[in-house]
Short mmCIF file of C-alpha atoms in Angstrom, two decimals:
data_model
loop_
_atom_site.label_atom_id
_atom_site.label_comp_id
_atom_site.label_asym_id
_atom_site.label_seq_id
_atom_site.Cartn_x
_atom_site.Cartn_y
_atom_site.Cartn_z
CA MET A 1001 22.46 67.64 -14.82
CA THR A 1002 26.09 67.71 -15.13
CA SER A 1003 28.78 65.45 -15.22
CA THR A 1004 29.88 68.30 -11.90
CA GLU A 1005 26.38 67.22 -10.26
CA THR A 1006 25.77 64.64 -7.97
CA THR A 1007 22.86 62.73 -6.30
CA ASP A 1008 21.74 60.30 -3.90
CA ALA A 1009 21.16 57.49 -6.56
CA PRO A 1010 24.42 55.27 -7.00
CA ARG A 1011 25.70 55.13 -10.04
CA TYR A 1012 26.91 51.54 -11.41
CA VAL A 1013 29.88 50.71 -13.81
CA LYS A 1014 29.87 47.08 -15.60
CA LEU A 1015 32.98 46.92 -16.72
CA LYS A 1016 34.14 43.69 -19.31
CA ILE A 1017 37.56 42.59 -18.92
CA GLU A 1018 38.94 39.83 -20.70
CA LEU A 1019 42.13 38.35 -21.10
CA ILE A 1020 44.06 35.64 -22.84
CA ALA A 1021 46.41 33.99 -20.27
CA GLU A 1022 48.92 30.92 -22.05
CA ILE A 1023 49.60 28.41 -18.80
CA THR A 1024 53.56 28.22 -18.96
CA ASP A 1025 53.66 25.23 -15.89
CA GLU A 1026 50.16 23.69 -16.07
CA GLY A 1027 51.88 21.78 -12.67
CA ALA A 1028 52.80 24.30 -10.88
CA LEU A 1029 49.74 26.29 -11.55
CA LYS A 1030 47.43 22.96 -9.98
CA ALA A 1031 49.96 22.86 -6.92
CA ALA A 1032 49.38 27.07 -6.23
CA ALA A 1033 45.66 26.24 -7.15
CA LEU A 1034 45.20 23.55 -5.03
CA GLN A 1035 46.83 25.17 -1.83
CA GLN A 1036 44.67 28.81 -2.07
CA VAL A 1037 41.92 25.99 -2.23
CA ALA A 1038 42.79 23.99 0.62
CA GLY A 1039 43.23 28.17 2.78
CA ASP A 1040 40.68 29.71 1.49
CA GLU A 1041 38.27 29.68 5.07
CA TYR A 1042 35.41 30.74 3.20
CA LEU A 1043 34.63 27.55 1.11
CA ASP A 1044 32.48 24.86 2.46
CA ASP A 1045 33.42 21.75 2.02
CA GLU A 1046 31.34 21.32 -1.17
CA GLU A 1047 32.37 24.09 -2.50
CA ARG A 1048 36.11 22.88 -1.53
CA ALA A 1049 35.29 19.90 -2.81
CA GLN A 1050 33.98 21.65 -6.75
CA SER A 1051 36.76 23.85 -6.65
CA VAL A 1052 39.18 20.93 -6.06
CA GLU A 1053 37.50 18.52 -9.06
CA ALA A 1054 37.33 21.40 -11.36
CA ILE A 1055 41.46 22.18 -10.82
CA GLU A 1056 42.16 18.31 -11.60
CA VAL A 1057 39.48 18.67 -15.28
CA ASP A 1058 41.33 21.46 -16.75
CA PRO A 1059 44.02 24.02 -15.53
CA SER A 1060 41.43 26.66 -16.46
CA GLY A 1061 39.63 25.99 -13.60
CA SER A 1062 43.24 26.41 -11.83
CA LEU A 1063 43.85 30.21 -12.90
CA ALA A 1064 40.17 30.60 -11.37
CA HIS A 1065 41.35 30.77 -8.13
CA PHE A 1066 43.20 33.77 -8.33
CA ILE A 1067 41.35 36.15 -9.74
CA ASP A 1068 39.90 38.59 -7.37
CA PRO A 1069 38.04 41.36 -8.42
CA VAL A 1070 38.22 42.92 -4.95
CA ALA A 1071 42.11 43.33 -5.71
CA LEU A 1072 41.36 44.84 -8.92
CA LEU A 1073 39.11 47.57 -7.46
CA GLY A 1074 39.65 47.86 -3.80
CA ASP A 1075 42.04 50.48 -3.24
CA VAL A 1076 40.47 52.52 -5.95
CA PRO A 1077 38.64 55.54 -4.14
CA GLY A 1078 34.62 56.23 -4.21
CA VAL A 1079 34.21 52.68 -5.69
CA GLU A 1080 32.57 49.80 -3.44
CA LEU A 1081 32.59 46.40 -5.48
CA ALA A 1082 29.34 45.75 -5.91
CA SER A 1083 28.98 42.48 -7.30
CA ALA A 1084 31.21 40.52 -10.06
CA THR A 1085 31.10 37.44 -11.49
CA TRP A 1086 33.76 35.30 -13.75
CA GLU A 1087 34.63 32.65 -15.68
CA SER A 1088 38.20 30.69 -17.59
CA ALA A 1089 37.78 28.61 -19.84
CA GLN A 1090 40.33 27.52 -22.39
CA THR A 1091 40.32 29.24 -25.94
CA GLU A 1092 42.44 28.95 -28.92
CA PHE A 1093 44.56 31.62 -29.37
CA ASP A 1094 47.06 32.74 -32.27
CA PRO A 1095 49.04 35.90 -31.53
CA GLU A 1096 50.24 35.34 -35.06
CA SER A 1097 46.37 35.91 -36.56
CA GLU A 1098 45.67 39.37 -37.15
CA GLU A 1099 41.90 38.82 -35.56
CA TRP A 1100 44.26 38.83 -31.85
CA ASP A 1101 45.58 41.63 -32.76
CA GLU A 1102 43.75 44.16 -29.90
CA TYR A 1103 45.28 41.38 -26.85
CA THR A 1104 48.69 40.99 -27.92
CA VAL A 1105 51.03 42.70 -24.39
CA GLU A 1106 53.10 44.02 -26.62
CA ASP A 1107 50.68 46.11 -28.68
CA SER A 1108 49.23 47.26 -25.58
CA ALA A 1109 51.50 48.70 -23.98
CA GLU A 1110 52.68 51.21 -26.89
#
């Protein structure tokens, strides 16, 4: 079968994306995340309480509430999001380190 042939079987592609985000205003992020959680009609009371706790404990918990895989693939023709998982965690990051060269925004724009 060539790449131009189609089958009835769905094709699944696993995308791995790693982002390093610098939190420049933790208070603004926390407030926005709490507002996002308060307005989320799909969260039940227990999920909402867990979300608020995660936001209070760690800024990475706040950032996770703004990750929207549906928005990432929603407008791509011929693609339907089958499953999505993600996590956020604090990490050590030194933009001057050669270890992180592949992750810098400046390098990827070239």
